[in-house]
XYZ file of C-alpha atoms in Angstrom:
488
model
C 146.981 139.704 -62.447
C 150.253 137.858 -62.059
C 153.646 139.419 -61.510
C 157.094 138.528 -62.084
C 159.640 138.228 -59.533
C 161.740 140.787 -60.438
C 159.095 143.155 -59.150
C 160.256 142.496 -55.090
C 161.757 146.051 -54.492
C 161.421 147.890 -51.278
C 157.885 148.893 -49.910
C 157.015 150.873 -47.187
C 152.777 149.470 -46.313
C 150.979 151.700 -44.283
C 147.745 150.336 -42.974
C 146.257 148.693 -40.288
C 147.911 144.967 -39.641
C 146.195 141.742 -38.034
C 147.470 138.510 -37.712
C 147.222 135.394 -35.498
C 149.191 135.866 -31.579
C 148.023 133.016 -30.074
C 145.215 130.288 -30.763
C 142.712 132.717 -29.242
C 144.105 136.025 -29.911
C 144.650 138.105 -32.626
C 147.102 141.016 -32.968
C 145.772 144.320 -33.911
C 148.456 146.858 -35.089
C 146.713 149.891 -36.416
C 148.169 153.314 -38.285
C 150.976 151.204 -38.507
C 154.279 151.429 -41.415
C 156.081 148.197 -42.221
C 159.248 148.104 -44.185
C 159.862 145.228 -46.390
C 163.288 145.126 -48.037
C 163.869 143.777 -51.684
C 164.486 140.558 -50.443
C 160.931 140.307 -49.436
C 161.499 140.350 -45.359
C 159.940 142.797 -42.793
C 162.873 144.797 -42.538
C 160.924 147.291 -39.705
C 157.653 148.173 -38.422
C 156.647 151.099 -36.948
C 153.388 151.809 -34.846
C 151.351 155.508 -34.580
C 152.064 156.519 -37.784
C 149.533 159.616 -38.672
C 148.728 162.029 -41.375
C 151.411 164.259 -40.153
C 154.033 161.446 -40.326
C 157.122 161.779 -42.287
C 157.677 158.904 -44.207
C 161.139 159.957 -45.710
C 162.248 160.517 -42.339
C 160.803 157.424 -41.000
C 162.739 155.510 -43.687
C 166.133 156.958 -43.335
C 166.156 156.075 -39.252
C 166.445 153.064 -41.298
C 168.752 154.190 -43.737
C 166.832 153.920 -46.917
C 167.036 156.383 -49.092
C 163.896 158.175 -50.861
C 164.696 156.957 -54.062
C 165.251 152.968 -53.672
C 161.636 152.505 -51.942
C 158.046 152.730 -53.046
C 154.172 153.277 -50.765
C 152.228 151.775 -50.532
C 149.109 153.872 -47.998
C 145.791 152.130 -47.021
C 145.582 154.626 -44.283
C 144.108 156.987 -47.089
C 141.855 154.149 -48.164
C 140.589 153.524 -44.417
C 139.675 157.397 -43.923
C 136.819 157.025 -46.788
C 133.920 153.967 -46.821
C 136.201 151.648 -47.547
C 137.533 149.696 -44.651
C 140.975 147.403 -45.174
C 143.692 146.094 -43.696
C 146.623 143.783 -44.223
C 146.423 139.776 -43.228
C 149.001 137.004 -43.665
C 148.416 135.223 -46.659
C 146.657 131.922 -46.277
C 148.199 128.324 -46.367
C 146.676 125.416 -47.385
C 147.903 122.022 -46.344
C 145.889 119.159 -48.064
C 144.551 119.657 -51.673
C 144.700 117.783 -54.884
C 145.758 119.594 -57.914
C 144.509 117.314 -60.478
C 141.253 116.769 -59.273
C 140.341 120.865 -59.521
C 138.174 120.239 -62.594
C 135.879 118.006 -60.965
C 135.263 120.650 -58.161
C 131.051 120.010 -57.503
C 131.313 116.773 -58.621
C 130.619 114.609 -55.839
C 127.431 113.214 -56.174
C 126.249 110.654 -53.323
C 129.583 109.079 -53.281
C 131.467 108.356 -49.948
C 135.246 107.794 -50.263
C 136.033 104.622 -51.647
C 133.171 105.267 -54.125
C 134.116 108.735 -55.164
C 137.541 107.506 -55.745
C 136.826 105.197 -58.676
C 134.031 107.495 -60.460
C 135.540 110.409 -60.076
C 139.391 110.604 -59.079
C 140.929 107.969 -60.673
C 139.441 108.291 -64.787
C 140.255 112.181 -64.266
C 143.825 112.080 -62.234
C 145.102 108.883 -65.468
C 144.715 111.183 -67.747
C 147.257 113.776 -66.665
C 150.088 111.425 -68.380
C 148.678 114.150 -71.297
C 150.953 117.144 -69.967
C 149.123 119.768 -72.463
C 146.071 119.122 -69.918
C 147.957 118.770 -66.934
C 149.269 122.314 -68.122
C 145.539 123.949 -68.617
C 144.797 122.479 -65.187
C 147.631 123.070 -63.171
C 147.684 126.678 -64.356
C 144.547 127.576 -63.313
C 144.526 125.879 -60.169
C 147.683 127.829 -59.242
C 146.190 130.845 -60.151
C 142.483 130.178 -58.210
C 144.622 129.288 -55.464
C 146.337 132.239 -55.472
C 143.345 134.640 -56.242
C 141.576 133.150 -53.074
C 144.711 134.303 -50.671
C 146.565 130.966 -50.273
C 150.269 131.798 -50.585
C 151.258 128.492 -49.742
C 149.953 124.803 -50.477
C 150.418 121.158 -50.235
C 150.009 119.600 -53.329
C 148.817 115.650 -54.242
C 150.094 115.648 -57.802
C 149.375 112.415 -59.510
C 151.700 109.141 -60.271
C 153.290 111.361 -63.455
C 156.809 112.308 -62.646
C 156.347 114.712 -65.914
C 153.237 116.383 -64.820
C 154.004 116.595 -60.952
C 157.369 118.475 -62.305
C 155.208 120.913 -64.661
C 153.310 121.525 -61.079
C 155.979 122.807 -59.495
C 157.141 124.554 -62.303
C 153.997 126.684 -62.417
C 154.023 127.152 -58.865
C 157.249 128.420 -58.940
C 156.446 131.046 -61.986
C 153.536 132.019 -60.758
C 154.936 132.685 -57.086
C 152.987 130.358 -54.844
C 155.257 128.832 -52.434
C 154.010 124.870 -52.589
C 155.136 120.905 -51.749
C 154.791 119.117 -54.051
C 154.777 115.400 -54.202
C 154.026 112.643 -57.052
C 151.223 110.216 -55.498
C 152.490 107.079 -54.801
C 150.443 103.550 -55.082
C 150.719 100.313 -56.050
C 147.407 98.676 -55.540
C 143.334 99.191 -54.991
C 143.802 101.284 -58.264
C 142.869 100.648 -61.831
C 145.337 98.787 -63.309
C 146.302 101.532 -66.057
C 147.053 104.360 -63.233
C 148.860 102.666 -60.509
C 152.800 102.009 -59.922
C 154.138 98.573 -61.480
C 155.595 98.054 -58.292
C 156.672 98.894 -54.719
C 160.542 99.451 -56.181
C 158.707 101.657 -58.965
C 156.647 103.856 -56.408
C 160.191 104.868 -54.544
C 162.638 105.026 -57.667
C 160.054 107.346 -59.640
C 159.063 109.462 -56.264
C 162.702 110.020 -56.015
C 162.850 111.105 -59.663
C 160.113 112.943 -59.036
C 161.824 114.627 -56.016
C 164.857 114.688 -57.570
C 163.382 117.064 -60.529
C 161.801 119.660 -57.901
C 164.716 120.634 -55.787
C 166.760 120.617 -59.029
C 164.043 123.826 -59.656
C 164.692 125.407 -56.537
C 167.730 124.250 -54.885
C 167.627 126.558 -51.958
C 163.773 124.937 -51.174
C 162.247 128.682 -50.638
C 159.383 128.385 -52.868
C 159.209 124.833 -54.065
C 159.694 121.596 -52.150
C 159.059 117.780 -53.210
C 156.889 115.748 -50.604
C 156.748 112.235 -50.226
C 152.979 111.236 -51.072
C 151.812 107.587 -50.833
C 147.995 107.658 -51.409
C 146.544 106.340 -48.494
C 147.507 102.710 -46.379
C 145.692 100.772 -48.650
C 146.381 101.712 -51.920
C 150.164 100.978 -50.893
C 151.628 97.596 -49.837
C 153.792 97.543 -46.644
C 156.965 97.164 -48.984
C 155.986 100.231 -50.849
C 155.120 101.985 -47.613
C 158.627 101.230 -46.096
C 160.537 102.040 -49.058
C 158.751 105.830 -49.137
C 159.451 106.017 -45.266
C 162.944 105.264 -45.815
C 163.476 107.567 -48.914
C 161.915 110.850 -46.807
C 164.655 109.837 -44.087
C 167.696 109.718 -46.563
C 166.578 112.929 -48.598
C 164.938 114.848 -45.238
C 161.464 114.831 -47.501
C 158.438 115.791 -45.717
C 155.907 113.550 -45.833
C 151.973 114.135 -46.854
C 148.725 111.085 -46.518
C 145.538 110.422 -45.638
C 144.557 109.143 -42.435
C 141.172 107.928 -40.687
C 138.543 109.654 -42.956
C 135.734 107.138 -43.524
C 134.689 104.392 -41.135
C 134.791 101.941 -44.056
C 138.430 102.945 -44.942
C 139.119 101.998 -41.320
C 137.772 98.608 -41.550
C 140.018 98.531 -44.974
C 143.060 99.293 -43.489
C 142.617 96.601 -40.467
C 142.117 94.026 -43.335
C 144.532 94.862 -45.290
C 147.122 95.533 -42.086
C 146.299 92.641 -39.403
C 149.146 93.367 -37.856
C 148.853 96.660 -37.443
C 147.242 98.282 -34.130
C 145.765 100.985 -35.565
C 145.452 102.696 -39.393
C 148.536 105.169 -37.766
C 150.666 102.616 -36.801
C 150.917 101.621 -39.968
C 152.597 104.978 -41.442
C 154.433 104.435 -38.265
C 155.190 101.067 -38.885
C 156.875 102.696 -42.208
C 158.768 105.315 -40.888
C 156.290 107.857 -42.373
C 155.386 109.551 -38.894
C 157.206 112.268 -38.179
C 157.776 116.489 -37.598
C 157.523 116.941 -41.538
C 154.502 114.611 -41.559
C 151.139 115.918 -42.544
C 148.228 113.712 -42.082
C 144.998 114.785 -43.811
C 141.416 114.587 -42.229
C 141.884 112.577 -39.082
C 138.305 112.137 -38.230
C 138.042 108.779 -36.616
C 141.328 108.593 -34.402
C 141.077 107.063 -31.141
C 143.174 108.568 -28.168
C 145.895 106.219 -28.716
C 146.323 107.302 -32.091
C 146.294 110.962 -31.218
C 148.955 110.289 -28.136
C 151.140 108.219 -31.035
C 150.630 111.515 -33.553
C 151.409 114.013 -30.778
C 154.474 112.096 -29.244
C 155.407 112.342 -33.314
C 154.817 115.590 -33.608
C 153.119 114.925 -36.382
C 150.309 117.482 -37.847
C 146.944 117.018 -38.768
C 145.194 118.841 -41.962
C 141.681 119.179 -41.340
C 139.295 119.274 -44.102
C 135.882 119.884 -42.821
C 134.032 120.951 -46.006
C 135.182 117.303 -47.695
C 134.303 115.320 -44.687
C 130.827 116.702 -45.103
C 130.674 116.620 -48.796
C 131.746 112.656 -48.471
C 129.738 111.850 -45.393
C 132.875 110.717 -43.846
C 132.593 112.673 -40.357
C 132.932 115.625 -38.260
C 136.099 115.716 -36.763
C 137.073 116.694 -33.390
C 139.567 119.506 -33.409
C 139.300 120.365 -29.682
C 139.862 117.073 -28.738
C 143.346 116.998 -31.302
C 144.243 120.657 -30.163
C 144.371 119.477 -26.259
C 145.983 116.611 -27.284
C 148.781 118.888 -28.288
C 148.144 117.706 -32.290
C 149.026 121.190 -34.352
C 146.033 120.898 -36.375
C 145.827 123.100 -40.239
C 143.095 123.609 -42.478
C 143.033 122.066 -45.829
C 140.487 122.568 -49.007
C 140.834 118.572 -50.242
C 139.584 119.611 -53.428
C 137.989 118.143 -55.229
C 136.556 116.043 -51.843
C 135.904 119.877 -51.129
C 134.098 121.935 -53.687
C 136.051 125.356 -52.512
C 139.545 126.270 -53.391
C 139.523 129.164 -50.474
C 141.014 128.481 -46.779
C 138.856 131.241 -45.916
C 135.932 129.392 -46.640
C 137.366 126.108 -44.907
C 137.682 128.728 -41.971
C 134.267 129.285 -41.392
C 133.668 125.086 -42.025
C 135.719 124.271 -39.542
C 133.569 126.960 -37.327
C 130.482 125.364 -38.276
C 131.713 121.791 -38.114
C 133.056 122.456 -34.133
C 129.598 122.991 -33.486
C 127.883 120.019 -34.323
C 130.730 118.374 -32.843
C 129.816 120.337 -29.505
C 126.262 119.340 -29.671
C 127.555 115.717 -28.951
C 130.515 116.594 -26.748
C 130.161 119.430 -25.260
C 130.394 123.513 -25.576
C 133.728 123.389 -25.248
C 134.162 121.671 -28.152
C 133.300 124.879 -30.492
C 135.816 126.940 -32.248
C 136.387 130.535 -32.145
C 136.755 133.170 -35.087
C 140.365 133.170 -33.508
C 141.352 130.127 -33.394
C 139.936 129.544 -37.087
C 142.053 132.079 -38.076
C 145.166 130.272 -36.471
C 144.375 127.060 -38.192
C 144.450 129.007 -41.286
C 147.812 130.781 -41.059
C 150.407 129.857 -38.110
C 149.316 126.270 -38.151
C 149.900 125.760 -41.350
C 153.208 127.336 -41.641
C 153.966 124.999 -38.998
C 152.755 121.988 -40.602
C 154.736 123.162 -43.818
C 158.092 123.734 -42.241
C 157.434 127.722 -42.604
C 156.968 128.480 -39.184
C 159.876 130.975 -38.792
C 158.797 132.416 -42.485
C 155.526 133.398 -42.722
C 152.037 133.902 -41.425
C 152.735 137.207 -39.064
C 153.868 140.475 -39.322
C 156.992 140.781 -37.376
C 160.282 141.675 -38.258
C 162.555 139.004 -39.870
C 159.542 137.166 -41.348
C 158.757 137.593 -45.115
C 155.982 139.649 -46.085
C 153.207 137.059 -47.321
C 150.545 139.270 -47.088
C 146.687 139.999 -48.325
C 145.471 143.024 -48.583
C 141.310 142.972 -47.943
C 139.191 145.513 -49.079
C 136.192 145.407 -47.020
C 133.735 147.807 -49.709
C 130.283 148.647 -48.872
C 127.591 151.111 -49.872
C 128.135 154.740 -47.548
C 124.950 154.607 -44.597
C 122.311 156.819 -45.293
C 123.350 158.834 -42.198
C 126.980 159.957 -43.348
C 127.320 162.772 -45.903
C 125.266 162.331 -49.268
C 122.709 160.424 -47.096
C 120.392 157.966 -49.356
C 120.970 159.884 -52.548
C 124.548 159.328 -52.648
C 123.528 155.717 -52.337
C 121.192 155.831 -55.067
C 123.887 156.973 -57.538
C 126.546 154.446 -56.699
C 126.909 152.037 -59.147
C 125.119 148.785 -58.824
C 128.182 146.976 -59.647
C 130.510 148.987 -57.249
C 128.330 148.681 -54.658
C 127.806 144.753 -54.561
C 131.539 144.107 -55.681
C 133.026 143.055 -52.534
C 130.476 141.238 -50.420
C 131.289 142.832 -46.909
C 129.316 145.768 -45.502
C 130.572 147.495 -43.297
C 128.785 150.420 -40.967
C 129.766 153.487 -39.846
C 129.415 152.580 -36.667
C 131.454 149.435 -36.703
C 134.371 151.100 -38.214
C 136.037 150.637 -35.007
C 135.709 147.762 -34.064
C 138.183 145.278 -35.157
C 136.933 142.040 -33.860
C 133.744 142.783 -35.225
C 135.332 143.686 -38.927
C 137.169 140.711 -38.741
C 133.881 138.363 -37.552
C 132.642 140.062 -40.368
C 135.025 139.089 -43.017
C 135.269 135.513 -42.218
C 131.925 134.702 -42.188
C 131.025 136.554 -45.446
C 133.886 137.469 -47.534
C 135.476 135.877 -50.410
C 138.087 136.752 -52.958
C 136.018 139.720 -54.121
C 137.875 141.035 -50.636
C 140.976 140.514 -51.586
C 142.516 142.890 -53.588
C 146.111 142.107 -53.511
C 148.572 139.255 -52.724
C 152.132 139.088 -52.041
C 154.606 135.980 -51.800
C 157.968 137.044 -50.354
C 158.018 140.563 -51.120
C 156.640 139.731 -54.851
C 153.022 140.868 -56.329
C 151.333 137.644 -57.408
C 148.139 138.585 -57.834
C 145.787 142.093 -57.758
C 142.503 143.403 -58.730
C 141.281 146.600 -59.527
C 140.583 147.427 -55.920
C 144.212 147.451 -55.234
C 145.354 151.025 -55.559
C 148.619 151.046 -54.677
């Protein structure tokens, strides 16, 4: 269920509160009330909040009045079976919006392969807006049902369509970039950009048309997108690089993701000494750069992307659906890389972060069978990837992804829902008369005994939850999507 912005109005959340406080830490603020004004910002937060609490009087030491806020109280939720709490919503910084229909469809194909069975005959056709439309709106609203309040969008080389994207994005009330994909050859000859002079003047159009949608860049922002290297000839490369500098664009591409796109890129770039010089070579590297995958870098070109400040999206569930690698996020996290998560769908089959969460989990692992334990990823520092990093990476770090004061309330609420314990009151028969679909509904179960125990509840929700958990979502203050298990 979708909501329209004029519903931001002041809430008062009561609930228990996690988010990300370091890379390894998470912050656990429980019976806890958090103001958020109409503008959507966390106007105050206030900690050991209990039954007895006054909430009037708590909200006039703040000087609102009982009549120009609402409550929202998931401490009344928490003192029955069901267990939930409040997380920052999720962002996602690498996915392809056209491509969502051919989520699954993958085959045996590796990159280059994949590209021209797949991608290309599917992305041409979106010159057709009244499919671009179907697509785009439910990819928005998947997106938004799975918890990611904020993406990075590959559109395709359609000014018209890429515009319509942001457009639904911006009804809808995902915060997104969004930038028209940009090449001029190793394309079909129908879906590519006449020329380098083409690729800029209509990404600048295409620019151009987004900020004229949201001026003050709150919600929706263009993104200059070339492809990858070699679908884009050093003119058209250097003319992107030096349209992001006059306009202050961020930047979004593909870097190192298959060994034979590698070899590619040192064919088609001789000069070059590596495949991130080249975007270097452009002008492309910079703090509003976001380089997806980044599998196959060698220490030079992490030193390069660090000294850049660059970030890295990393997609584990499409490197392993393309065979293209596991990458080494350790090894990019010491190098001082801030490294996201990103769905690459349809390289990814999943449009959740969540899910790419638990990926990236798996994917450390095997990379620490080859280099060592240390190499493995924590629940933690999954978590990071999926929220601070990315707000980082999308120029949202001062925004979003925590709960403290100032920051605007993108927030999930998850509903962790299973079946009472034969031990608490009702015993087994109370189980036998629940429901069958109420009891399987959301896919966490959580004990009586493990009520308590936060890092465990959280474990538990990242390795086997979904968007069954999550029963509401907020973007800046504004309901943009709830199920029935959100009882506000």
């Amino acid at each position: 269920m979708a909501a329209s912005a004029s519903d931001s109005q002041r809430t008062i959340y009561l609930g228990d509160f996690i988010h990300s406080a370091t890379l390894t830490t998470l912050s656990f603020q429980c019976n806890t009330a958090i103001g958020v004004d109409e503008h959507g910002t966390i106007a105050f937060i206030e900690s050991n909040i209990t039954p007895e609490t006054s909430i009037s009087s708590l909200a006039k030491q703040h000087h609102w009045q009982e009549s120009t806020y609402s409550t929202i109280n998931t401490l009344k939720q928490s003192s029955t079976r069901t267990t939930t709490f409040f997380f920052p919503g999720l962002l996602d910084t690498h996915t392809h919006a056209p491509q969502y229909p051919n989520t699954g469809l993958f085959g045996s194909s590796t990159l280059l392969s994949w590209l021209e069975t797949y991608t290309f005959p599917l992305e041409s056709s979106f010159s057709d807006l009244a499919r671009a439309r179907t697509v785009y709106n439910r990819v928005v609203r998947r997106s938004l049902a799975n918890g990611t309040t904020c993406a990075a969008y590959y559109g395709t080389i359609h000014v018209p369509a890429t515009t319509l994207l942001a457009e639904i994005c911006l009804k809808r009330g995902q915060r997104a970039l969004v930038g028209r994909v940009c090449m001029d050859r190793m394309s079909p000859g129908h879906y590519r950009d006449v020329s380098a002079q083409q690729a800029v003047k209509d990404s600048e159009e295409s620019g151009d048309a987004i900020t004229a949608l949201d001026p003050s860049g709150d919600s929706v922002r263009p993104v200059v997108t070339p492809r990858f290297a070699p679908s884009c000839t050093p003119e058209a490369l250097a003319g992107l690089g030096a349209l992001a500098k006059q306009k202050d664009w961020a930047v979004q591409t593909h870097v190192s993701e298959n060994k034979a796109e590698i070899e590619l890129v040192k064919e088609l770039f001789p000069e070059a000494s590596s495949y991130t010089s080249v975007y270097d070579d452009a002008g492309l590297l910079g703090e509003k750069t976001i380089l997806a995958h980044a599998v196959h870098l060698t220490p030079s070109e992490m030193k390069l992307i660090a000294e850049r400040k660059t970030h890295v999206s990393h997609c584990p569930l499409s490197n392993t659906c393309l065979s293209s690698g596991a990458a080494p996020v350790r090894a990019m996290l010491d190098a001082d890389i801030n490294v996201s998560l990103g769905t690459d769908m349809s390289g990814g089959y999943s449009p959740s972060v969540l899910e790419m969460v638990r990926q990236a989990l798996g994917v450390s692992r095997h990379v620490a069978v080859e280099r060592g334990a240390q190499h493995a990823l924590s629940v933690e520092e999954g978590l990071w990837l999926a929220t601070r990093a990315g707000a980082e990476a999308m120029g949202l770090k001062d925004k979003v992804a925590a709960f403290e004061v100032g920051k605007d309330w993108d927030a999930l609420q998850i509903v962790l829902d299973g079946p009472v314990d034969d031990e608490e009151e009702g015993g087994a028969e109370e189980v036998e008369k629940m429901d069958e679909k109420e009891e399987l509904e959301a896919p966490v179960d959580v004990f009586q005994w493990q009520k308590e125990k936060w890092d465990d509840i959280v474990a538990k929700w990242v390795y086997t939850g979904d968007d069954r958990n999550i029963a509401a979502v907020w973007v800046k203050g504004r309901l943009v999507h709830s199920t029935k298990a959100y009882r506000p």
